[in-house]
Short mmCIF file of C-alpha atoms in Angstrom, two decimals:
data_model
loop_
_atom_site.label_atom_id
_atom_site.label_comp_id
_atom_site.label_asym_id
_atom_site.label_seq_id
_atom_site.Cartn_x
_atom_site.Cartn_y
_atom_site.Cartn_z
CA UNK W 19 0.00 0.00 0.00
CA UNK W 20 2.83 2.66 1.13
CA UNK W 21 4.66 1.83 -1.88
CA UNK W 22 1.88 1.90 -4.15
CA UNK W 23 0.96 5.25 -3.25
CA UNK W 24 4.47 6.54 -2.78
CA UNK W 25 5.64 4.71 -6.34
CA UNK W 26 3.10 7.01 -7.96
CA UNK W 27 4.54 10.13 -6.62
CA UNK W 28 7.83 9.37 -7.35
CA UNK W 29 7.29 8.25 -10.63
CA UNK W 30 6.70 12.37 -11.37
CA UNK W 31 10.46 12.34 -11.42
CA UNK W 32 11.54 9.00 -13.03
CA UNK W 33 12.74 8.07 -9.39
CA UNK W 34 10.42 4.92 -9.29
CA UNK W 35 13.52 3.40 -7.74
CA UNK W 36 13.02 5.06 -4.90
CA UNK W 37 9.66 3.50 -3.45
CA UNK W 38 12.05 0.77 -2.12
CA UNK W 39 14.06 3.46 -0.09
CA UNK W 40 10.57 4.50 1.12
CA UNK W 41 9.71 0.95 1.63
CA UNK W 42 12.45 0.00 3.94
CA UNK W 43 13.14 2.96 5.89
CA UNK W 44 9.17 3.54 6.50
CA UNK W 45 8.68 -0.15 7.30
CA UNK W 46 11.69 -0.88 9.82
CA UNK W 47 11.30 2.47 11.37
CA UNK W 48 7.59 3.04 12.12
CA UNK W 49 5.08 0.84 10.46
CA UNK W 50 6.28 -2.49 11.49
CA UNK W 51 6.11 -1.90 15.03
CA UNK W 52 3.10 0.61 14.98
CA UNK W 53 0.68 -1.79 13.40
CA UNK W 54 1.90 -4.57 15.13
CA UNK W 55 1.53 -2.72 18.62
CA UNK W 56 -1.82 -1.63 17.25
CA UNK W 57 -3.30 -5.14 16.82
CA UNK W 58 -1.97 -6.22 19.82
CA UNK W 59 -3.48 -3.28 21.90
CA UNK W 60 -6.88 -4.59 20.40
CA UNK W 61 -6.16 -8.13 21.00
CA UNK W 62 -3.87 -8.34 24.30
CA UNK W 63 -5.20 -5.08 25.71
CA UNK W 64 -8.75 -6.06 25.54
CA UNK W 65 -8.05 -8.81 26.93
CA UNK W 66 -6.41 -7.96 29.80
CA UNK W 67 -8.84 -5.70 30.47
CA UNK W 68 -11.58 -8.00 30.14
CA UNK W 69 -9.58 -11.02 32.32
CA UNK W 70 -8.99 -8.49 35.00
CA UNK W 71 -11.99 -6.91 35.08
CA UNK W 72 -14.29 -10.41 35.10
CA UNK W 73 -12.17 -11.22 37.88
CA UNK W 74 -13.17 -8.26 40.03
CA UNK W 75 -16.40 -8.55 39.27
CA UNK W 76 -16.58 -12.12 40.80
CA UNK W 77 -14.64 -10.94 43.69
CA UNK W 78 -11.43 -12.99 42.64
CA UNK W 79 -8.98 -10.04 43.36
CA UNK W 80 -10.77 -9.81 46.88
CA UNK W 81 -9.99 -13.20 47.23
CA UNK W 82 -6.63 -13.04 46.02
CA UNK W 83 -6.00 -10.03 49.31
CA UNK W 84 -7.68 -12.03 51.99
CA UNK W 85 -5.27 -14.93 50.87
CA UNK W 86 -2.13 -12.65 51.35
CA UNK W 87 -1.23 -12.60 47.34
CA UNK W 88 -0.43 -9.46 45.54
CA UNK W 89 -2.90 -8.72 43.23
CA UNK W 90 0.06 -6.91 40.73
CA UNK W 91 2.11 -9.94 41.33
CA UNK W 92 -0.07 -12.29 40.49
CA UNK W 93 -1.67 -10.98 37.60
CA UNK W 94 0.07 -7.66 36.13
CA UNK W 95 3.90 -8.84 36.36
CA UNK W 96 3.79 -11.79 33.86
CA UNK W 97 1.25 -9.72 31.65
CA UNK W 98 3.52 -7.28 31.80
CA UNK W 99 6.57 -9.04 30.82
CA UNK W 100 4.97 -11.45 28.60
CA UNK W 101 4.11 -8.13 26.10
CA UNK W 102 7.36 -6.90 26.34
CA UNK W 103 9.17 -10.06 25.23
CA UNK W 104 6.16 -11.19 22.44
CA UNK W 105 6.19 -7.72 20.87
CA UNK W 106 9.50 -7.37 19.64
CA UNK W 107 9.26 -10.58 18.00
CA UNK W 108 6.02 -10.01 16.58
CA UNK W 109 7.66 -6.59 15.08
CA UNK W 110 9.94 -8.74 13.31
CA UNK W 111 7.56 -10.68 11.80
CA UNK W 112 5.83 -7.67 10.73
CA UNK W 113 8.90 -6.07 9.46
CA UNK W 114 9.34 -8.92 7.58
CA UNK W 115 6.21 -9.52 6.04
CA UNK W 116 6.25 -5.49 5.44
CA UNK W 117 9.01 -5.83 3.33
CA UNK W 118 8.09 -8.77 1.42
CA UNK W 119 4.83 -7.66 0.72
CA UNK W 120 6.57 -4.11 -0.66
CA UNK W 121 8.82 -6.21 -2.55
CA UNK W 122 6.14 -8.27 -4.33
CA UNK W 123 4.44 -5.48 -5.16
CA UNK W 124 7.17 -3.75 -6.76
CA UNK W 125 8.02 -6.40 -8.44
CA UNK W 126 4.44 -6.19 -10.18
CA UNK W 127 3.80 -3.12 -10.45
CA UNK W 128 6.51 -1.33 -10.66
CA UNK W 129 8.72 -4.11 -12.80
CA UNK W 130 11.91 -3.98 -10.05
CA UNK W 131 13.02 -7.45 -9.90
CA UNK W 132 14.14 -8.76 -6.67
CA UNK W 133 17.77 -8.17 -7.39
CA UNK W 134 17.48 -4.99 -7.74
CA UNK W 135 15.01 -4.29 -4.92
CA UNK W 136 17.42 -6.45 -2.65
CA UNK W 137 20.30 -3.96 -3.49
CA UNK W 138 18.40 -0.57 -3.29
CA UNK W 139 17.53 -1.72 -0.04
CA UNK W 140 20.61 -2.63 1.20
CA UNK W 141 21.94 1.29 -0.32
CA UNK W 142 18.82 2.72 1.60
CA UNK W 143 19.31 1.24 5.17
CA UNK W 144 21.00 2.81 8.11
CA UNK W 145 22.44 0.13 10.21
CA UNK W 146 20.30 1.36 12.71
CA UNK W 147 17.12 2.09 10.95
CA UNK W 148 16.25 -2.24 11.42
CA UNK W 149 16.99 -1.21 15.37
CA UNK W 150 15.20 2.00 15.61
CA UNK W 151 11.46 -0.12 15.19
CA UNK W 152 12.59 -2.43 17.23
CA UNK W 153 13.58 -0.56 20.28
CA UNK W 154 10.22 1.02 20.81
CA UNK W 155 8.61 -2.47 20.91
CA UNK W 156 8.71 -3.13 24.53
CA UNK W 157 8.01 0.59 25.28
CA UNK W 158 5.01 0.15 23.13
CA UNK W 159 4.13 -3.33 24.98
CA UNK W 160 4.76 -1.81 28.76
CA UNK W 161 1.97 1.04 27.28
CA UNK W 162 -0.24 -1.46 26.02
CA UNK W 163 0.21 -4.05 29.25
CA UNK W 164 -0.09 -1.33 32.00
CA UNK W 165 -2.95 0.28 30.19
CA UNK W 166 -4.89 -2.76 29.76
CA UNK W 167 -4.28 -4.18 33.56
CA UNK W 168 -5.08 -0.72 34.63
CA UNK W 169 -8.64 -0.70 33.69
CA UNK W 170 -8.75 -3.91 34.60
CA UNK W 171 -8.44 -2.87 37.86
CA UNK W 172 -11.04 -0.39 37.58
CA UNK W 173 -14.04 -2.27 36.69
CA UNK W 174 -16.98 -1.99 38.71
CA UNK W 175 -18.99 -5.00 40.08
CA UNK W 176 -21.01 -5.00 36.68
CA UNK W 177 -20.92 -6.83 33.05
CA UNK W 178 -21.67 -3.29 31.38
CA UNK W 179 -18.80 -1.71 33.20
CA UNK W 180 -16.48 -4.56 32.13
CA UNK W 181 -17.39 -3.82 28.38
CA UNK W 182 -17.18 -0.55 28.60
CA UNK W 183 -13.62 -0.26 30.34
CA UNK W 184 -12.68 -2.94 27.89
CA UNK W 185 -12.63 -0.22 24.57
CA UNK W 186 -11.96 2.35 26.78
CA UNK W 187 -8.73 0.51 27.61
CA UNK W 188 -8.24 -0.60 23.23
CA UNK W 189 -8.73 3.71 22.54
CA UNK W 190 -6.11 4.79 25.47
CA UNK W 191 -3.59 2.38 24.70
CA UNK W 192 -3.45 2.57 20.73
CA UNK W 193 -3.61 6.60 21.69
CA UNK W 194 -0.58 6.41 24.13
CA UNK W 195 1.16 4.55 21.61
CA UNK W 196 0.92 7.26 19.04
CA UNK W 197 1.71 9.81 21.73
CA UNK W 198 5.32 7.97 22.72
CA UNK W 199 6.01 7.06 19.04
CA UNK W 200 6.05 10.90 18.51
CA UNK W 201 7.86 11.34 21.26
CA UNK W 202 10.12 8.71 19.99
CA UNK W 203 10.51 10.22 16.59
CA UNK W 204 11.27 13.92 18.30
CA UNK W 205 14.07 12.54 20.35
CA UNK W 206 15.86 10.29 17.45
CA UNK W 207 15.79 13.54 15.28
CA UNK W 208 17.54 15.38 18.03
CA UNK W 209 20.24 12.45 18.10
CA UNK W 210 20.40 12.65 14.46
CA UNK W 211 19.88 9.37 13.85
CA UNK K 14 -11.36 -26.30 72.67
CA UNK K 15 -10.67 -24.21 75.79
CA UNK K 16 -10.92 -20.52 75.81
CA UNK K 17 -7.54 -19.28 75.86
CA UNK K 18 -8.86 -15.87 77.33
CA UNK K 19 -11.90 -13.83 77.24
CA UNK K 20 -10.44 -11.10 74.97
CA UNK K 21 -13.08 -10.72 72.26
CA UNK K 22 -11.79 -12.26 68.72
CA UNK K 23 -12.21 -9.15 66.84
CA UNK K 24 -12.74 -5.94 68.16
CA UNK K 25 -14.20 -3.07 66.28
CA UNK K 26 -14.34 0.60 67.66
CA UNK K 27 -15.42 3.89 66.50
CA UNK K 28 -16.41 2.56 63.20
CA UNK K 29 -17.12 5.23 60.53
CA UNK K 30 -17.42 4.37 57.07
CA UNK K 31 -18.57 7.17 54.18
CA UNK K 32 -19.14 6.79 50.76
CA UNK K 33 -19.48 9.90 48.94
CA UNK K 34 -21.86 12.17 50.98
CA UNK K 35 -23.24 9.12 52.24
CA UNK K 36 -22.75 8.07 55.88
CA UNK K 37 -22.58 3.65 56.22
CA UNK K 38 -21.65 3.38 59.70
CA UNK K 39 -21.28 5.62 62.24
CA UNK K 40 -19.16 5.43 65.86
CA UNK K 41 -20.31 1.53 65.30
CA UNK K 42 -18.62 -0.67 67.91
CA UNK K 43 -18.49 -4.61 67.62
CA UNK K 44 -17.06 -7.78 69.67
CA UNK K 45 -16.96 -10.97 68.16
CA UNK K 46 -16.06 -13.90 70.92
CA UNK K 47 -14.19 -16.66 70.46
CA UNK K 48 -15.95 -19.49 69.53
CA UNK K 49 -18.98 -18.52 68.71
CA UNK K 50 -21.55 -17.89 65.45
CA UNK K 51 -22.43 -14.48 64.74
CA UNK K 52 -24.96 -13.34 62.34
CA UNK K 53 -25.05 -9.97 61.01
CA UNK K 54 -28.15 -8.90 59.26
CA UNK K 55 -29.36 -5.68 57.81
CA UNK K 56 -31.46 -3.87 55.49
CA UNK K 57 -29.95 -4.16 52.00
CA UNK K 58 -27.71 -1.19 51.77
CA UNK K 59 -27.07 -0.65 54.86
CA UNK K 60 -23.63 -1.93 54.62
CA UNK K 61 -23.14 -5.35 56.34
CA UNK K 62 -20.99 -6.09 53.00
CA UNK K 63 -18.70 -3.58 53.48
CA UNK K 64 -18.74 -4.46 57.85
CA UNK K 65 -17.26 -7.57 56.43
CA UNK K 66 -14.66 -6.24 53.83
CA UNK K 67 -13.57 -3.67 56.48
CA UNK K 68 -13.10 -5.77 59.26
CA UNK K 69 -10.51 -8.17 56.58
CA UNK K 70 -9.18 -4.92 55.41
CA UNK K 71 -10.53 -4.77 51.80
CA UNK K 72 -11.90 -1.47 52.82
CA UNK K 73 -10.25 1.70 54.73
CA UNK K 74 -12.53 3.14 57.11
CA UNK K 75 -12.69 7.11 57.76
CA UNK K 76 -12.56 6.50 60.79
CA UNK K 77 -12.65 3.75 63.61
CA UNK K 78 -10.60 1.10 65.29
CA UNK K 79 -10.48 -2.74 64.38
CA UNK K 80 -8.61 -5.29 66.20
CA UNK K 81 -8.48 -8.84 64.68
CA UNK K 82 -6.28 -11.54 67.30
CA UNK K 83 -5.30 -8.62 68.97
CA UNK K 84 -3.20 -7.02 66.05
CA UNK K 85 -4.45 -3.31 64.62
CA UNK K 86 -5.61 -4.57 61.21
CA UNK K 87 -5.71 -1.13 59.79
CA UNK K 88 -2.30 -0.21 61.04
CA UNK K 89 -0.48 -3.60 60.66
CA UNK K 90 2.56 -4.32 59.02
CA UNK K 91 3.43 -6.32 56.38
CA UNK K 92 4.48 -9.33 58.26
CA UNK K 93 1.74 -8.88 61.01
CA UNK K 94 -0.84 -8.74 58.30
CA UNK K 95 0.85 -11.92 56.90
CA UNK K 96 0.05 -13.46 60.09
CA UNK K 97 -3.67 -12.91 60.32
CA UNK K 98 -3.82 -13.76 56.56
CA UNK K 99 -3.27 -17.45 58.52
CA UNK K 100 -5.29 -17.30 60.91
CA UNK K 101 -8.55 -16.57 58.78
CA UNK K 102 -10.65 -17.55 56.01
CA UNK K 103 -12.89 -15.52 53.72
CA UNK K 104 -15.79 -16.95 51.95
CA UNK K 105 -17.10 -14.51 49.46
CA UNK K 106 -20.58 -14.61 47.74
CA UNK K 107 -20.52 -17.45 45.44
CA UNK K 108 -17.01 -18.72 46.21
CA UNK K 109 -15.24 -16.36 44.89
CA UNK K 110 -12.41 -19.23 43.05
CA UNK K 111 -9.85 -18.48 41.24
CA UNK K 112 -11.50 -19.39 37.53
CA UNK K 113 -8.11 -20.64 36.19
CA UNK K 114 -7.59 -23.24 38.96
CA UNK K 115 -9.47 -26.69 39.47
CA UNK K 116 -11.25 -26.83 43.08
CA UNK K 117 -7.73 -28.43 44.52
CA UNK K 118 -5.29 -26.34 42.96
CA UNK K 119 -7.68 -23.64 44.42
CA UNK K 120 -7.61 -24.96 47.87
CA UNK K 121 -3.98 -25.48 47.68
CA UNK K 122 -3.39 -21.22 46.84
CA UNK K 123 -3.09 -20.53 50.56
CA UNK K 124 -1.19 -22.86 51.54
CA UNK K 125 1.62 -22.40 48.94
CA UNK K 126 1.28 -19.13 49.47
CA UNK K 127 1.86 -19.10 53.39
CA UNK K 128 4.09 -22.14 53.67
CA UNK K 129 6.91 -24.33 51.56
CA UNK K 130 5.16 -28.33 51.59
CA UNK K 131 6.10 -30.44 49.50
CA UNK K 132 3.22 -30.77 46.25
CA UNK K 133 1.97 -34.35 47.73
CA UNK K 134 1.50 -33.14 51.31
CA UNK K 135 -0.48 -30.31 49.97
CA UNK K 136 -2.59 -32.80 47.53
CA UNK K 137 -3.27 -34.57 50.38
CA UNK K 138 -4.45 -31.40 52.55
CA UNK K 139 -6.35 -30.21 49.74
CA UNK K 140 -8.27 -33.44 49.11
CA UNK K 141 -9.11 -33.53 53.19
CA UNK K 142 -10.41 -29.95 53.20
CA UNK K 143 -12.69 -30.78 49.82
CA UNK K 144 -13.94 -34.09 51.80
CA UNK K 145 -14.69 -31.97 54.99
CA UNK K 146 -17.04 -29.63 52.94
CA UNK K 147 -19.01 -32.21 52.00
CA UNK K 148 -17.87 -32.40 48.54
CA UNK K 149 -17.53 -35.54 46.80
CA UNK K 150 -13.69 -36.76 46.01
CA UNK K 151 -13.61 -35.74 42.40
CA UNK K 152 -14.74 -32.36 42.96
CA UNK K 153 -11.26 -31.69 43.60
CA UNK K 154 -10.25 -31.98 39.59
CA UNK K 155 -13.08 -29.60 38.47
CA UNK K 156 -13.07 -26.16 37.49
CA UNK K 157 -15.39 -23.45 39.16
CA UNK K 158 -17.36 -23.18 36.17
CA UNK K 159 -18.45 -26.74 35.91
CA UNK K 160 -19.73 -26.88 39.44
CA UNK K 161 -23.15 -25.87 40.82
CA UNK K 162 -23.56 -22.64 42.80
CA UNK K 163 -24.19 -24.83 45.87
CA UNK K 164 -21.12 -26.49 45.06
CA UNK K 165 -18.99 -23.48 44.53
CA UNK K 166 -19.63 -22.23 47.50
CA UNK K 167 -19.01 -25.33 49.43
CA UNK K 168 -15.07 -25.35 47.04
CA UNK K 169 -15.06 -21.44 48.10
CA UNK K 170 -15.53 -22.75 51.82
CA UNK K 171 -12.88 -25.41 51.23
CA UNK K 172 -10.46 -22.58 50.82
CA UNK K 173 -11.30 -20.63 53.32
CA UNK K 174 -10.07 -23.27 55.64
CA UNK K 175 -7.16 -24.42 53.93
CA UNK K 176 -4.81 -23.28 56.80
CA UNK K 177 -7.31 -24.29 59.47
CA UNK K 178 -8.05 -20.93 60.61
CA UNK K 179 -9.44 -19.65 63.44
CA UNK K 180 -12.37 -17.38 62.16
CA UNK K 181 -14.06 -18.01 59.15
CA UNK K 182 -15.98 -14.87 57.27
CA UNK K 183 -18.75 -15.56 55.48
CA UNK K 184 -20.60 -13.19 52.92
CA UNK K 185 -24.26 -14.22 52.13
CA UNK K 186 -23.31 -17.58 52.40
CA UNK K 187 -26.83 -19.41 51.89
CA UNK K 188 -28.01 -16.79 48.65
CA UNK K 189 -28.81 -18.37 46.08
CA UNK K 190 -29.22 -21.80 47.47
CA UNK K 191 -32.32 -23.94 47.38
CA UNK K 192 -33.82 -24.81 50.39
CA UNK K 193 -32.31 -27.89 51.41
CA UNK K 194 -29.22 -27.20 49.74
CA UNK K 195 -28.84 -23.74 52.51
CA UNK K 196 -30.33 -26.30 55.30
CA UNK K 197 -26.94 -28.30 54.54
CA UNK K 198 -25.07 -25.53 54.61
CA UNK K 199 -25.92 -24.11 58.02
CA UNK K 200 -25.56 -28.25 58.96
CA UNK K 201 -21.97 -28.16 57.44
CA UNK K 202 -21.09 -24.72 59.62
CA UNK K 203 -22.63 -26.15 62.91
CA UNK K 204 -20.59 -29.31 62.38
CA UNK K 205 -17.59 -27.47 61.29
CA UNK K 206 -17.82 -25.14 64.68
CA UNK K 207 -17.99 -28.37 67.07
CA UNK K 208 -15.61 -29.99 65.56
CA UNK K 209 -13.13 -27.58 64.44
CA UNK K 210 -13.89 -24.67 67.02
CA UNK K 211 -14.23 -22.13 64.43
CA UNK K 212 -15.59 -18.99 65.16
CA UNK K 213 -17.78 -17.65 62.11
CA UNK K 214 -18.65 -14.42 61.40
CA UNK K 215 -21.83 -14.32 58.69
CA UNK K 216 -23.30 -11.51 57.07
CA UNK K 217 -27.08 -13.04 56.28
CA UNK K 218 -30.17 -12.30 54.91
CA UNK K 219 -31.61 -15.79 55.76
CA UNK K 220 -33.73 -16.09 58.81
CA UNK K 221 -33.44 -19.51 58.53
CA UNK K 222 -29.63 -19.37 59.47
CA UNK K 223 -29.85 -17.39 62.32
CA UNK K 224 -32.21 -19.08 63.97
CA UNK K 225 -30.79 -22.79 63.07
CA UNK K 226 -27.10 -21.91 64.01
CA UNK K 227 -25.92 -18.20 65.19
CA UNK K 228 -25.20 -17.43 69.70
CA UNK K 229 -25.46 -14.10 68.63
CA UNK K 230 -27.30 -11.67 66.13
CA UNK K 231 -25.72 -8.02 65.32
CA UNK K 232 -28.17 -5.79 63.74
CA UNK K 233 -27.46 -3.20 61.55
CA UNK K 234 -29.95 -0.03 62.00
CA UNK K 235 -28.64 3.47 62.23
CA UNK K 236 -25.68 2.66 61.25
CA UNK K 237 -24.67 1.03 64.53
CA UNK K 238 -25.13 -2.41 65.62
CA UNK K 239 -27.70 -3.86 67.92
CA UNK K 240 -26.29 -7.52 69.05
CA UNK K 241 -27.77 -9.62 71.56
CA UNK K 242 -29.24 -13.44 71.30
CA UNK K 243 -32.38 -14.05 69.41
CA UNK K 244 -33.79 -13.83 72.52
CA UNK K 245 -33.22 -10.21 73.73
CA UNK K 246 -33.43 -9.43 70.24
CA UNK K 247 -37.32 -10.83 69.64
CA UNK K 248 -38.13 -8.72 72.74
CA UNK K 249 -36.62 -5.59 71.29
CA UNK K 250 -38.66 -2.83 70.32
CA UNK K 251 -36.77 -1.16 67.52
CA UNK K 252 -39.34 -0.92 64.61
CA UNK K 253 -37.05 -2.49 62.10
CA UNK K 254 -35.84 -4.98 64.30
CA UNK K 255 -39.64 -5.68 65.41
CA UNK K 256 -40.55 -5.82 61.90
CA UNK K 257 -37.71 -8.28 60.25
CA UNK K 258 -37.92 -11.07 63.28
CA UNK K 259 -41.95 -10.64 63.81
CA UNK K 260 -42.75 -10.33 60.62
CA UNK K 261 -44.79 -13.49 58.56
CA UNK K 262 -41.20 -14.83 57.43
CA UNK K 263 -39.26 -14.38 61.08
CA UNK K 264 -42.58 -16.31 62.53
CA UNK K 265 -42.38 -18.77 60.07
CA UNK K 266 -38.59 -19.25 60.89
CA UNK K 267 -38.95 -19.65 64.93
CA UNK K 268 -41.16 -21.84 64.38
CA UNK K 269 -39.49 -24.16 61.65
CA UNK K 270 -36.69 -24.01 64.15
CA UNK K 271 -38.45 -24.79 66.93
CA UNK K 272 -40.64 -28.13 65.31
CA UNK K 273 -37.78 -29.62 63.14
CA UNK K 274 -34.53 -30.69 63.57
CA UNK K 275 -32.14 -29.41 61.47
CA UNK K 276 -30.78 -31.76 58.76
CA UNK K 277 -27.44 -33.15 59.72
CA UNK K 278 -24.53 -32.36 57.45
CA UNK K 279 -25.00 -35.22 54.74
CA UNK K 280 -23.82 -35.71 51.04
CA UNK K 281 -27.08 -34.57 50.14
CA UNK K 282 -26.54 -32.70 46.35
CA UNK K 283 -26.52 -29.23 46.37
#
């Protein structure tokens, strides 16, 4: 899709070439990781939200403090953790599949064989511009995770409420992503990288 | 079991608890002896729930004092609160289990939590605790949402004594339950008192219970509590009170209490 749209710009100036440039660098750096964190805020997110929040409701967390256990322990630690090693990987995947998909498409549309896509790319990439997507991933994940335990936590003894907290908790986290990938993007540019 | 002293169990002093502009308990003052069965009853609303989740520390008081085995259970400290965490058990409406857990697993929480036993030990603790609730042997591989309500709450009990406490809290304990599935319930905490010396403290709506099993009877009006035996309590003259144990359903339960024998704690299915 990105280079579709970008190929056609670029082909204003013969520079077709470029969509792979575009390709890689918009890929590694932002999109991979973005989307990825994006469906994972709707699918872990919700879910943690939901588990949580089904659990107060049926007095399981009130349980859990008459017992003696930590409710954050127990349940936010190893959701918590769990996100923040599963999303890097899962960015890597994306990546990947990004950049295949790109390729393919070039490849059809824009007649750049594979060869010559492989070595465009490998002109357009920073060392660092693979590790630039990947180092937000847990970020993103401890953003997603917190969020989603959070309103967990806030559910009131009611189905409704439990629903409700459970988008509320999709919106906030895909919307604090955005917020710390800009903030991501406005520090990098300050390092120059 | 002997009395070890005559210090009340749990102590509660000064009692204020405020939602919002809205005023629960007020200056309410409650002792809780060892040994015995307390009922606590109470319009709906007026905040025997939250008595209950106070008193175990699930809720912070404005104000107010609450002793539990002596220890300040709103000033404890860690370890101190680690210590009562032993020496109770909370049943919560409908059980309250942990939905991830089968009914021994769920049993077994507390006692991995609180103490290092080796896993067969605590199989074999948590298969004697689901046998003393009256629950048949493999009740202990099920999950919460494959048992019945009557069930559950007999699995929730289970738990509640996993470390053989010494007070057992329980919220609403015969809702929901059929007739004779509540009658074995009230068996199964009579039985469990004589034999174990548990003292229970029971929030209830059911007249039926208090008659069949509690010493004692706190009363929640005015935000205070009015405790005395059934006794005292039939003879006061406080409207509500008048009204809930002389009304066509407190009649009805004197006198099922007073023609029928309770039924003893059976494997009847609940």
């Amino acid at each position: 899709m990105l280079a579709y749209q970008g190929a056609d710009q670029l082909r204003r100036f013969g520079a077709e070439i470029y969509t792979v440039n575009l390709l890689g660098v918009g890929i590694l750096r932002e999109l991979g990781v973005l989307m990825a964190a994006i469906i994972i805020a709707g699918r872990s997110g919700s879910a943690f939200t939901a588990q949580i929040g089904t659990m107060r409701v049926n007095e399981e967390i009130d349980a859990m403090r008459t017992i003696g256990l930590d409710p954050v322990e127990v349940l936010v630690i190893p959701r918590l953790f769990g996100l923040m090693l599963t999303l890097p990987m899962l960015t890597l995947c994306a990546n990947l599949l990004g950049i295949l998909g790109g390729a393919l498409m070039a490849w059809a549309s824009l007649d750049i064989t594979p060869q010559q896509f492989t070595r465009q790319l490998q002109s357009a990439l920073y060392p660092w511009t693979f590790w630039i997507g990947l180092i937000k991933a847990p970020f993103f994940a401890f953003i997603i995770a917190l969020t989603g335990c959070y309103e967990g936590f806030q559910v009131a003894r009611s189905a409704e409420s439990v629903g409700r907290l459970t988008t509320l908790s999709v919106v906030e986290s895909i919307f604090l992503v955005i917020v710390a990938d800009a903030a991501f993007s406005i520090v990098f540019s300050m390092l120059r990288i | 079991m002997s009395d070890r002293s005559s210090e009340p169990l749990i102590r509660v002093r000064g009692l204020v608890n405020r939602f919002g502009n809205e005023t629960v308990h007020e200056d309410l003052d409650l002792d809780v002896r060892r040994g015995e069965v307390l009922g606590i009853v109470g319009g709906s609303g007026s905040g025997k729930s939250v008595l209950l989740r106070t008193v175990v520390g699930l809720n912070r008081p404005v104000a107010g004092k609450i002793e539990v085995f002596g220890s300040d259970v709103l000033a404890a400290s860690d370890a101190e609160r680690r210590e009562l965490e032993k020496r109770w058990g909370v049943l919560f409406q409908d059980g309250a289990l942990f939905s991830s857990l089968t009914v021994a697993q769920n049993v077994e929480v507390p006692i991995k939590e609180h103490f290092k036993l080796p896993l067969r030990l605590m199989d074999e603790i948590s298969a004697i605790k689901v046998g003393l609730v009256g629950l048949p042997a493999d009740a202990g591989e099920k999950y919460p949402a494959q048992l019945s309500g009557g069930m559950r709450k007999r699995a929730g009990l289970a738990r509640a004594l996993a470390l053989d406490p010494e007070v057992v809290f329980l919220d609403e304990p015969t809702a929901g339950l059929d007739p004779i599935a509540a009658g074995g319930f009230d068996g199964l905490i009579r039985d469990l008192r004589a034999s174990l010396g548990l003292t229970v403290f029971m929030v209830t709506h059911d007249l039926d219970s208090l008659f069949a099993i509690c010493d004692r009877v706190a009363v929640l009006v005015d935000k205070k509590l009015r405790v005395g035996t059934l006794e005292q309590l039939l003879k006061d003259d406080h409207p509500w009170i008048h009204g809930y144990f002389h009304g066509p359903r407190g009649r009805t339960a004197q006198a099922a209490e007073a023609a029928a024998a309770i039924p003893e704690r059976s494997a009847a299915p609940v």
